[in-house]
mmCIF file of C-alpha atoms in Angstrom:
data_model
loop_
_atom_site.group_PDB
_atom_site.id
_atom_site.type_symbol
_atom_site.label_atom_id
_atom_site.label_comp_id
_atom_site.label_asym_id
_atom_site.label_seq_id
_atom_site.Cartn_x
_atom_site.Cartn_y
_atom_site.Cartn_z
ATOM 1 C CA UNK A 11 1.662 -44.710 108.922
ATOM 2 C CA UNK A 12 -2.135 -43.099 109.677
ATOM 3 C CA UNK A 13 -4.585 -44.346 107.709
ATOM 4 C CA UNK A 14 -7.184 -41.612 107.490
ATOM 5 C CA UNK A 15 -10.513 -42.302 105.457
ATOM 6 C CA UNK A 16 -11.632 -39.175 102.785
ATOM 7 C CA UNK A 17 -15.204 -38.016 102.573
ATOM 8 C CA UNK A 18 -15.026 -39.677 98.808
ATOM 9 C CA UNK A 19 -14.276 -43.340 101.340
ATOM 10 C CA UNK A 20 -10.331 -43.196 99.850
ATOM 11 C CA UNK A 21 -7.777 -44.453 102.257
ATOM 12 C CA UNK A 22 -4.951 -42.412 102.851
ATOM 13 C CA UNK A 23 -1.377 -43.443 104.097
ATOM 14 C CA UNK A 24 -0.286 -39.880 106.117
ATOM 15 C CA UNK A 25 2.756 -40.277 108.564
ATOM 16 C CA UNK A 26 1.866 -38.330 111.738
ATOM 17 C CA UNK A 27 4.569 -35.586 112.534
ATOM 18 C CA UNK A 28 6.094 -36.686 116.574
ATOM 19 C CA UNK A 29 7.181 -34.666 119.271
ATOM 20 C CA UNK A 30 10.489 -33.280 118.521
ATOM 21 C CA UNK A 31 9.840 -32.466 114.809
ATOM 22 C CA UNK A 32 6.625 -30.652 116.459
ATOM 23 C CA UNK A 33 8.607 -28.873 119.415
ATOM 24 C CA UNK A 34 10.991 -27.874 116.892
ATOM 25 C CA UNK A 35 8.489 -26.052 114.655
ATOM 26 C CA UNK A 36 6.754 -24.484 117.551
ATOM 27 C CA UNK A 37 10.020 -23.117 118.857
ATOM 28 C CA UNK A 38 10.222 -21.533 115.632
ATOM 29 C CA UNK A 39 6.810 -19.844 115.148
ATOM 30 C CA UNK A 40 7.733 -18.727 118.731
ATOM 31 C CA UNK A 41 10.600 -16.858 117.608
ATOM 32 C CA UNK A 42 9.011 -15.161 114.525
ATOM 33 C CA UNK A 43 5.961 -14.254 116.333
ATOM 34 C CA UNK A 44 8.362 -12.892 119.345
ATOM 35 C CA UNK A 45 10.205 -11.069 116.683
ATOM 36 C CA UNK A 46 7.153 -9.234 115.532
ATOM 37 C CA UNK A 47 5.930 -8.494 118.649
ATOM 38 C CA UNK A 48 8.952 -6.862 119.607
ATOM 39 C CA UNK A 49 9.263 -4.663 116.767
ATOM 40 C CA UNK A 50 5.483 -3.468 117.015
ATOM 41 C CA UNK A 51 5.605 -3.027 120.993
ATOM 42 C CA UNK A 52 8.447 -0.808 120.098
ATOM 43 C CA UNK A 53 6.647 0.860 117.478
ATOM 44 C CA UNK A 54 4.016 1.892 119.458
ATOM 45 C CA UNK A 55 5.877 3.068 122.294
ATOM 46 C CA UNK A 56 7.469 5.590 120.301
ATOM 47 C CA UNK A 57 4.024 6.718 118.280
ATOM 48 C CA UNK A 58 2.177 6.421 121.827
ATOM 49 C CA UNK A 59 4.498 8.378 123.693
ATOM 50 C CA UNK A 60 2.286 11.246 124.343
ATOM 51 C CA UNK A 61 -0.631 8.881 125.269
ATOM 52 C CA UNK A 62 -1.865 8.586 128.819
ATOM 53 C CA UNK A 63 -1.169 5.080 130.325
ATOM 54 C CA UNK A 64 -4.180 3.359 130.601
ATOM 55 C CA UNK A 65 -4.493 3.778 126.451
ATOM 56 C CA UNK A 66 -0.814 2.434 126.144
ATOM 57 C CA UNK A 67 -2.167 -0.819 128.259
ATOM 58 C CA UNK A 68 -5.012 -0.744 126.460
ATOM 59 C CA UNK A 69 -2.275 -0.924 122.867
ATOM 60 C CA UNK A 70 -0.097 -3.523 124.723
ATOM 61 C CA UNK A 71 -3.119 -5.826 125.225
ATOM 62 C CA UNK A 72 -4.373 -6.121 121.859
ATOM 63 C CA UNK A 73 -0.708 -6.102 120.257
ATOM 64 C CA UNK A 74 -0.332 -8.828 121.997
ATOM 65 C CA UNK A 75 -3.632 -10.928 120.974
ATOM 66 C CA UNK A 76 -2.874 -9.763 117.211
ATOM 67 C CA UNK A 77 0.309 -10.968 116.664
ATOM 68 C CA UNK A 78 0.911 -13.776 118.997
ATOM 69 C CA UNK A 79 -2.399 -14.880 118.487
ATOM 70 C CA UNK A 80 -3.783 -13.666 115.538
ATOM 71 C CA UNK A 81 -1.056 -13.946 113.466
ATOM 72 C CA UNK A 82 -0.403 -17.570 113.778
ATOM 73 C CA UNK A 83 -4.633 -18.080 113.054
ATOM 74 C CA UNK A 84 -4.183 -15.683 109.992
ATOM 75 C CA UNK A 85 -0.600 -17.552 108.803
ATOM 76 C CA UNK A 86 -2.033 -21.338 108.836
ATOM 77 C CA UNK A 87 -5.461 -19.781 107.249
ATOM 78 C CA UNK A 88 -3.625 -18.272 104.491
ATOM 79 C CA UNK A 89 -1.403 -21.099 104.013
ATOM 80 C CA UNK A 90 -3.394 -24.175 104.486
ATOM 81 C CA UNK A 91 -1.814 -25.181 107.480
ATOM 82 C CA UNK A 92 2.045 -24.506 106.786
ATOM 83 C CA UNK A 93 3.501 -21.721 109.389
ATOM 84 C CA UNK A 94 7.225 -20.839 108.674
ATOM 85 C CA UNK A 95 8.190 -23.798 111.302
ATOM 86 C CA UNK A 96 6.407 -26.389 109.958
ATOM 87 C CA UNK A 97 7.687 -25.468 106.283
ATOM 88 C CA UNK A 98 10.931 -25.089 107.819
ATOM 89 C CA UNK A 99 10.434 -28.542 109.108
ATOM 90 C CA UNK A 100 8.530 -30.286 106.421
ATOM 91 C CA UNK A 101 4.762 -30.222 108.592
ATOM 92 C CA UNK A 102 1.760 -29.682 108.004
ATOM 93 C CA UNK A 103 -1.554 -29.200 109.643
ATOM 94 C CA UNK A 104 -4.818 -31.205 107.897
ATOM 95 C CA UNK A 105 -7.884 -32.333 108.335
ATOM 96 C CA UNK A 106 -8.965 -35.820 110.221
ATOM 97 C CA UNK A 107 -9.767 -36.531 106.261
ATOM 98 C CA UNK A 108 -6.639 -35.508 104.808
ATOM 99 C CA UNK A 109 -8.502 -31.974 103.645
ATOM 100 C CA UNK A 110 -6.712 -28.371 103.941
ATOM 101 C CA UNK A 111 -7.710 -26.981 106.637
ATOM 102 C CA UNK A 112 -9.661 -23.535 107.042
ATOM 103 C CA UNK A 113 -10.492 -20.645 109.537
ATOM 104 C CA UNK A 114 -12.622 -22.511 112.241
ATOM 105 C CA UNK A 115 -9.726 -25.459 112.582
ATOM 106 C CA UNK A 116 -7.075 -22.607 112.446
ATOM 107 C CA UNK A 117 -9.017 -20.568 115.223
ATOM 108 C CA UNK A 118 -9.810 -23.367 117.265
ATOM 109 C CA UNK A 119 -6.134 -24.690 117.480
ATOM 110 C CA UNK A 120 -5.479 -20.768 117.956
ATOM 111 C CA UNK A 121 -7.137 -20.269 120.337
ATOM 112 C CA UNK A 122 -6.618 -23.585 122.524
ATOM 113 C CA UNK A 123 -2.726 -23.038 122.055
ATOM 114 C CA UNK A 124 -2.319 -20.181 124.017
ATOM 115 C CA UNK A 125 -3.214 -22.027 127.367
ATOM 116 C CA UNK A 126 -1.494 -25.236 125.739
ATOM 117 C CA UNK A 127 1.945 -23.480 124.789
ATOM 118 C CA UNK A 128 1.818 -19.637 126.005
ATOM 119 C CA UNK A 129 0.341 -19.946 129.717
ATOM 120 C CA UNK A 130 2.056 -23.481 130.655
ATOM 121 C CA UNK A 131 5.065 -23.284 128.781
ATOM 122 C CA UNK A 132 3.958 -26.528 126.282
ATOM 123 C CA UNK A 133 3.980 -28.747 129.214
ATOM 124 C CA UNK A 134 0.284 -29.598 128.135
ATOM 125 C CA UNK A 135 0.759 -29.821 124.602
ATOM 126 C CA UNK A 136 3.866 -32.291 125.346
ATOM 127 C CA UNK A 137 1.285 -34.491 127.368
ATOM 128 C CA UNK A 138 -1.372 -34.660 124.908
ATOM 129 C CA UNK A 139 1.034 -35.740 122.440
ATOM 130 C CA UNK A 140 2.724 -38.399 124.334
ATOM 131 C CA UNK A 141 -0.745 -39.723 125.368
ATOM 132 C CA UNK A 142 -2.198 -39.641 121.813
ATOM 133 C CA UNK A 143 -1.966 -42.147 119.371
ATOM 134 C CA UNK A 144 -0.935 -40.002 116.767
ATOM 135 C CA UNK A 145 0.586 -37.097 118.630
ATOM 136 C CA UNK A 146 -2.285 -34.778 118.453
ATOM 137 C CA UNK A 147 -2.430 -31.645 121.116
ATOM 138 C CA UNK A 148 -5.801 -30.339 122.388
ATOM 139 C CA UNK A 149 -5.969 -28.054 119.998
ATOM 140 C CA UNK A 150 -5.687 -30.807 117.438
ATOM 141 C CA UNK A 151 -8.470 -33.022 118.879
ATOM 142 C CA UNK A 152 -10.858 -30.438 119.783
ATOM 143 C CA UNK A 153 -10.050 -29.024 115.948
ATOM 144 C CA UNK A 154 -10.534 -32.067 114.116
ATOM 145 C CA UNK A 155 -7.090 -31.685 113.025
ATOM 146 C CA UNK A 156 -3.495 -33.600 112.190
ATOM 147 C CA UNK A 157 -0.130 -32.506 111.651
ATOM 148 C CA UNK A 158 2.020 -35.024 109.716
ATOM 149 C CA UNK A 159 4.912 -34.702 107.658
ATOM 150 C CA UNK A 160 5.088 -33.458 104.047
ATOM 151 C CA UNK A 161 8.887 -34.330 103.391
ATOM 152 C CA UNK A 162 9.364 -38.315 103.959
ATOM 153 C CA UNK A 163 12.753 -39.972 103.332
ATOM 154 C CA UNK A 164 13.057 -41.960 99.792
ATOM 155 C CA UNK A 165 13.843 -45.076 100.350
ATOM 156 C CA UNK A 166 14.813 -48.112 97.926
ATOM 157 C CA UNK A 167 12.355 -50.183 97.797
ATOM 158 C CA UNK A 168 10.459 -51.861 95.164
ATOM 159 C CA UNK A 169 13.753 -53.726 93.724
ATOM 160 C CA UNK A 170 13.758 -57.627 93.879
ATOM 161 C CA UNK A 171 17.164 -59.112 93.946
ATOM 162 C CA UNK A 172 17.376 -61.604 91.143
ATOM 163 C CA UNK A 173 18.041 -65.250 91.802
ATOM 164 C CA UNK A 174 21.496 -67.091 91.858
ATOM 165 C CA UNK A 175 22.699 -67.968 87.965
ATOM 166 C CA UNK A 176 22.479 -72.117 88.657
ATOM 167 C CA UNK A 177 18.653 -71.659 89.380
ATOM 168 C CA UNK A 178 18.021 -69.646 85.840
ATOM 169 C CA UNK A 179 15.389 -71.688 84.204
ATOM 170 C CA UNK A 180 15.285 -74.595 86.719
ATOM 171 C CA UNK A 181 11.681 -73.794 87.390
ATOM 172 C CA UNK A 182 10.353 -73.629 83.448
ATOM 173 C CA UNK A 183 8.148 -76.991 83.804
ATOM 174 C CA UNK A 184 6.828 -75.740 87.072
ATOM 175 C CA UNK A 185 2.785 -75.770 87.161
ATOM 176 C CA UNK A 186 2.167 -71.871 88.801
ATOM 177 C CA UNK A 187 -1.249 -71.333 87.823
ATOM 178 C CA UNK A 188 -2.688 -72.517 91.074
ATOM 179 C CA UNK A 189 -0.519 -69.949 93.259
ATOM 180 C CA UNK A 190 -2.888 -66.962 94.219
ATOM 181 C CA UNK A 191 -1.977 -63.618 93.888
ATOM 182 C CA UNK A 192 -2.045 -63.108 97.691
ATOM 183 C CA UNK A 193 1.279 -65.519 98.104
ATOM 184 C CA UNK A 194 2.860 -63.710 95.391
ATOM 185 C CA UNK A 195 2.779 -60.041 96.808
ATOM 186 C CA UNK A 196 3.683 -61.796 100.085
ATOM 187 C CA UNK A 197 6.977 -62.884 98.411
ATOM 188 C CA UNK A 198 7.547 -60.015 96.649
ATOM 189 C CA UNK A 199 7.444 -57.832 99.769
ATOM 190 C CA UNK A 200 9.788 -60.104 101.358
ATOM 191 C CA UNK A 201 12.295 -60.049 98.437
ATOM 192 C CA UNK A 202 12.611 -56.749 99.134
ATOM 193 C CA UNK A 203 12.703 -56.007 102.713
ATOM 194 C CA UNK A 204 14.756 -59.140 103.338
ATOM 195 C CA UNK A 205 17.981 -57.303 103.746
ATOM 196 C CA UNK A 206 16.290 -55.398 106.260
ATOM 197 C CA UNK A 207 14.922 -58.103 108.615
ATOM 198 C CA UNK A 208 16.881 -60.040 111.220
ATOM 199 C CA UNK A 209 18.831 -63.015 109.405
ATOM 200 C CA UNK A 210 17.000 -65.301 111.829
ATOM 201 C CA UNK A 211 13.337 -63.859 110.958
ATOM 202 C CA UNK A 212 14.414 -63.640 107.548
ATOM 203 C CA UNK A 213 15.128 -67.333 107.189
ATOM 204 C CA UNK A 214 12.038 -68.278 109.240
ATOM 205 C CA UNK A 215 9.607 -66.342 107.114
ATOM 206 C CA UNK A 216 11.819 -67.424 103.672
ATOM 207 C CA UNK A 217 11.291 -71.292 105.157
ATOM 208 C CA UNK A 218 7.352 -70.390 105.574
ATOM 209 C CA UNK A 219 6.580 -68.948 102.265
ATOM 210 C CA UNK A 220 8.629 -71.461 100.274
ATOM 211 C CA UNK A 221 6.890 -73.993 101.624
ATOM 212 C CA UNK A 222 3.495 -72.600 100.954
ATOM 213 C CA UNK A 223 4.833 -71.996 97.081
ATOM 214 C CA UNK A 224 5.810 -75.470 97.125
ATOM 215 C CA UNK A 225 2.339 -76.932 98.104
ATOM 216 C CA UNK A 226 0.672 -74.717 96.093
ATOM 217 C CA UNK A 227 2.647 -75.950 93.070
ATOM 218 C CA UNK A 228 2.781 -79.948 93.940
ATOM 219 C CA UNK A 229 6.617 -79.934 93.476
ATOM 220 C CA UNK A 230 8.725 -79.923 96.668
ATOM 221 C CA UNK A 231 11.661 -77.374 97.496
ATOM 222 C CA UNK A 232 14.374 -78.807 95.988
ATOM 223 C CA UNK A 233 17.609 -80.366 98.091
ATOM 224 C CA UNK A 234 20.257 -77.488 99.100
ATOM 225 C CA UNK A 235 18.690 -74.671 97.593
ATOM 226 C CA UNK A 236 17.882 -71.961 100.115
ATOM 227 C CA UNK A 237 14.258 -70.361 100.480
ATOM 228 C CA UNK A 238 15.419 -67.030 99.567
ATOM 229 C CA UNK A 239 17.272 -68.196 96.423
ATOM 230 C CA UNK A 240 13.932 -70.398 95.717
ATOM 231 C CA UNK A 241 11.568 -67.811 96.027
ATOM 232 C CA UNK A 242 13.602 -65.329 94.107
ATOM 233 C CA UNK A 243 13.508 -68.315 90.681
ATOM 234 C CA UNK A 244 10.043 -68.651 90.731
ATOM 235 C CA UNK A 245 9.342 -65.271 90.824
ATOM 236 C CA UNK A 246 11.723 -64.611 88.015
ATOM 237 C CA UNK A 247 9.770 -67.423 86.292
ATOM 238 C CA UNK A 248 6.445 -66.615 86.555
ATOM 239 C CA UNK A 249 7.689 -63.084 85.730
ATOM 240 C CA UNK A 250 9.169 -64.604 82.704
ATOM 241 C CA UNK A 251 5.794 -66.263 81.771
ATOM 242 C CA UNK A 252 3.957 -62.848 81.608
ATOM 243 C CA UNK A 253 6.600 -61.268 79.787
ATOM 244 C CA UNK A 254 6.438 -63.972 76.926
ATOM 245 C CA UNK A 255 2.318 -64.061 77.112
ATOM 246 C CA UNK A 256 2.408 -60.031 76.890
ATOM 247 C CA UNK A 257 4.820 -60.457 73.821
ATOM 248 C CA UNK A 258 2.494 -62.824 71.798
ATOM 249 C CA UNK A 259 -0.747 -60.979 72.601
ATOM 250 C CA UNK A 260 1.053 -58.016 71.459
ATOM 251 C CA UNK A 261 2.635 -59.408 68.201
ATOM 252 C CA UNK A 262 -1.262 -60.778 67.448
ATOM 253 C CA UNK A 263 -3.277 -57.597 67.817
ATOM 254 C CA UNK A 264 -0.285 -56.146 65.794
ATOM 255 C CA UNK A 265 -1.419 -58.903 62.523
ATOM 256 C CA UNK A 266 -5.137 -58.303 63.056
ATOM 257 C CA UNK A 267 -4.943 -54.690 62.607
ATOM 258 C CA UNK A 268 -2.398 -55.115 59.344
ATOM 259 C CA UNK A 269 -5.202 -57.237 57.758
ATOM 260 C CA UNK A 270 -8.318 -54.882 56.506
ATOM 261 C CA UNK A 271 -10.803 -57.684 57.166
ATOM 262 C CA UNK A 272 -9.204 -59.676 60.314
ATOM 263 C CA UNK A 273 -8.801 -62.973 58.351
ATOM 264 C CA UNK A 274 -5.477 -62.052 56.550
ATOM 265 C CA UNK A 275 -6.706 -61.417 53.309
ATOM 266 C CA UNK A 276 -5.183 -58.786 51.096
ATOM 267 C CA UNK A 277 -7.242 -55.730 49.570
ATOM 268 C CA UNK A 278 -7.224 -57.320 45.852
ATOM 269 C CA UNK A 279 -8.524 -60.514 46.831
ATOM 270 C CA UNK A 280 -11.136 -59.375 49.300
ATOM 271 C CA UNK A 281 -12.400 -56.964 46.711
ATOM 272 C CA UNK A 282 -12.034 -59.750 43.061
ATOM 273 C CA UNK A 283 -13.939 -58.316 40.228
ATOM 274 C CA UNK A 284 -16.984 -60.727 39.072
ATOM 275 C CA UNK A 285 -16.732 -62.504 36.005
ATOM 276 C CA UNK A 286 -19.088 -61.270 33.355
ATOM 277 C CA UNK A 287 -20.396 -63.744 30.447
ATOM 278 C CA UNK A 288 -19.101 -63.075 27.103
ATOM 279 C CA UNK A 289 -19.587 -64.142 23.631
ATOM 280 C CA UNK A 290 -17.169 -66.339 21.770
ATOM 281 C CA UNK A 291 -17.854 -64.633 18.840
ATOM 282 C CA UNK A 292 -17.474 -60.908 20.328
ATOM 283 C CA UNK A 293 -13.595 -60.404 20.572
ATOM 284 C CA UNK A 294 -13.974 -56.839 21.602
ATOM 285 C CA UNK A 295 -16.466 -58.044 24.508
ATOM 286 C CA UNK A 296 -14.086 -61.014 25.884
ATOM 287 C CA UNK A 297 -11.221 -58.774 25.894
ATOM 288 C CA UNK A 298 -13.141 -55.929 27.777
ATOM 289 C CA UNK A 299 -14.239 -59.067 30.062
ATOM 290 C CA UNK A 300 -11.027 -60.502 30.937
ATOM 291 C CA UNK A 301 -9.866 -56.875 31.567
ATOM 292 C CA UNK A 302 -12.255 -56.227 34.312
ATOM 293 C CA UNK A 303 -11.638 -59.751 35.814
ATOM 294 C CA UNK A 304 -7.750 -58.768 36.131
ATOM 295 C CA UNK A 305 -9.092 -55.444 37.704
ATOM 296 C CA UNK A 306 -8.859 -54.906 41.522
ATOM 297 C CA UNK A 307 -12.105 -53.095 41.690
ATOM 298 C CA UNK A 308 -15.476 -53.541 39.504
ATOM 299 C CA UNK A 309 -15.461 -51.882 36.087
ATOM 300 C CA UNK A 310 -18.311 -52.372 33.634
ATOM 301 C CA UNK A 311 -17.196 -53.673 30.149
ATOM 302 C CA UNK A 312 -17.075 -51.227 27.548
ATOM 303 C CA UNK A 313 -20.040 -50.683 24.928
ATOM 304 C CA UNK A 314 -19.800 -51.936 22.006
ATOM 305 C CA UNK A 315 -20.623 -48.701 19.369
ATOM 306 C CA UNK A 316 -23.921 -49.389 17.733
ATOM 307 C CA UNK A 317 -23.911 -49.396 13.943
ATOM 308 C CA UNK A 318 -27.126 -48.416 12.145
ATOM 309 C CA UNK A 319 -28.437 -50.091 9.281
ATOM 310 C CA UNK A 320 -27.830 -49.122 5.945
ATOM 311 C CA UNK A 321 -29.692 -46.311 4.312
ATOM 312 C CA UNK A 322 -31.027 -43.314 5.017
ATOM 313 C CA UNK A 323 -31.211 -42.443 8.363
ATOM 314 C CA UNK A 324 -34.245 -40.734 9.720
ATOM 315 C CA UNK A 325 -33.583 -37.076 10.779
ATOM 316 C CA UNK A 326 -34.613 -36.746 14.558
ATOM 317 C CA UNK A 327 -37.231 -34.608 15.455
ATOM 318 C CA UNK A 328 -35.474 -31.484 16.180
ATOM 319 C CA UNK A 329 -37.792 -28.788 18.767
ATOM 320 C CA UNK A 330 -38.337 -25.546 17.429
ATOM 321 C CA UNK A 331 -37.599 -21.933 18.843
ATOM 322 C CA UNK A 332 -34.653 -21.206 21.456
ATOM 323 C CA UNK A 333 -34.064 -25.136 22.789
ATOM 324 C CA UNK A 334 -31.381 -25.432 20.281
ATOM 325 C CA UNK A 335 -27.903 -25.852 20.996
ATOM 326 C CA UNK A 336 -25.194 -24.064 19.067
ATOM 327 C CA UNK A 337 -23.082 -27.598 18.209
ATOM 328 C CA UNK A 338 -25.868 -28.356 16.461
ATOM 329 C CA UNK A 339 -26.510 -25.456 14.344
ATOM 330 C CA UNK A 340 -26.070 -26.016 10.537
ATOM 331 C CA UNK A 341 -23.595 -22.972 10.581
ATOM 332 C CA UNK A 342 -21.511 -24.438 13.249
ATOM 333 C CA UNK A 343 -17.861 -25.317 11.733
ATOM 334 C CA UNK A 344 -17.535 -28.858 11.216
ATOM 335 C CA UNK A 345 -15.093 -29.697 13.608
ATOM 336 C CA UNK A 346 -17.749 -28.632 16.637
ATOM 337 C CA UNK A 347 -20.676 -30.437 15.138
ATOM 338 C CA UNK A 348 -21.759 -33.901 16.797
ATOM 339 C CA UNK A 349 -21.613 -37.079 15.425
ATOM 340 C CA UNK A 350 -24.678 -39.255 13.752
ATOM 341 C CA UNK A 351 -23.215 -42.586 13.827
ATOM 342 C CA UNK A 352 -23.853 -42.950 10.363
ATOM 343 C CA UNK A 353 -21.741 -45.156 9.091
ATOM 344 C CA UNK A 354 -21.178 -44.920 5.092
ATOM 345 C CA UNK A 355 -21.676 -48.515 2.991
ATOM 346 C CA UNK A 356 -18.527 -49.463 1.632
#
């Protein structure tokens, strides 16, 4: 792997594209462009036929810095750096940063090629690689430029084989919290690469981080248990431990948010309905005020209707011209007109 640094200071992995991948994709681009040239020297011969020859020399010439070297400047311009070799091959052609590149880095490599790979046959190019750290050409270091491959092989990694059954939960009253996370990736990356180390580097490095894990948690490794097979348990355990603390965090945000106010209480009993005094001797106003106690929200006891005294009430003063309604016009049927609150003496 390259590590190549962005403008934004980001870190890229990129894995430089070697020799033979390279060849192989030039070879290519060779052919194509060959293949062009052929059919467009023949072409011309036929349209030029009735030229004189120093303007067919002349056509020759500049057929031949168009397409075989023009055309592979205009093909990686247009494509960011993928000819039909590298694509073919799973290459591309970047930045030092990691960038597409554009028309100056495509002209430069261009142009620096044809003495590279066209006047010496690639015997420069194959130098330059061999010599360079990451395979570049002189057209890549005078460029600023990188090929490196697009198309990288999966492989299974990731997976951490679990520990033998007779070490499940062996490890529960083990004290982890002074292991740093350093040691842990470190073991994790060894679970799993281990099956692709030497068994004797394997067991060395095993030996070497258990015994770091075991000073770091004050309990030694125990008799007959091999390093791999210990490592592999504590993981599992401290993996265990996060699983269970992720589990009750989650199960308590879960009963804060079903309770409105965060302390558990339900909607009628953070929201009782105060008690209002009432009279022994008003049955109508203890009623209403036991009511609005039992209510879950505040409600204001009923009035009690207010009886005049007896006699003749006073008429009220009535204004004169068009500010009176129609309910209480004498001629309004009786049904529609409003009530005095005059009640009768019995």
């Amino acid at each position: 792997m390259s590590e190549l640094v962005t403008g934004e200071a980001v870190a890229l992995e990129l894995r430089p594209a070697r020799l033979p991948s390279r060849a192989l994709a030039v070879l290519l681009d060779l052919v194509a462009a060959m293949a062009v040239y052929v059919a467009v020297t023949i072409a011309l011969v036929v349209s030029t036929a009735s030229l004189d020859e120093a303007a067919q020399t002349a056509l020759s010439i500049a057929t031949f810095v168009l397409v075989l070297v023009g055309g592979p400047i205009a093909v990686e311009t247009l494509s960011h750096g993928r000819s039909l070799g590298k694509l073919a091959c799973g290459l591309r052609v970047v930045r030092d940063d990691g960038g597409p590149i554009r028309f100056r880095h495509a002209l430069v490599r261009g142009l620096i090629g044809v003495i590279e790979l066209l006047m010496t046959f690639g015997v420069v190019a194959c130098i330059a690689s061999f010599v360079s750290a990451r395979g570049r050409r002189l057209g890549d270091v005078f460029g600023g430029t990188l090929v490196v491959r697009e198309r990288i092989p999966v492989t299974r990694t990731g997976f951490v084989p679990p520990p033998p059954p007779w070490l499940a939960g062996r490890f529960s009253e083990l004290d982890l919290s002074a292991v740093p996370d350093g040691l842990w990736l470190a073991v994790r990356q060894y679970l799993t690469r281990m099956q692709q180390l030497d068994p004797q580097v394997g067991w060395s490095m095993a030996a070497r981080l258990a015994s770091d894990l075991a000073e770091r948690t004050g309990a030694p490794v125990p008799q007959g248990v091999p390093p791999a097979a210990y490592l592999a348990a504590v993981l599992q355990e401290r993996q265990a431990r996060e699983a269970r603390r992720a589990s009750r965090s989650g199960s308590a945000v879960a009963s804060d948010a079903a309770s409105p106010s965060g302390s558990g209480m339900t909607g009628a009993s953070a929201y009782a309905a105060p008690s209002f005094p009432a009279s022994s001797s008003d049955p109508a106003s203890s009623s209403a005020s036991a009511s609005a106690a039992e209510a879950p929200s505040v409600v204001p006891p009923a009035a009690a209707p207010v009886v005049p005294p007896v006699g003749r009430p006073e008429a009220p003063a009535r204004p004169s011209g068009e500010g009176r309604s129609p309910a209480a016009s004498p001629h309004a049927p009786a049904g529609e007109r409003p009530g005095t609150g005059f009640v009768p003496p019995a």
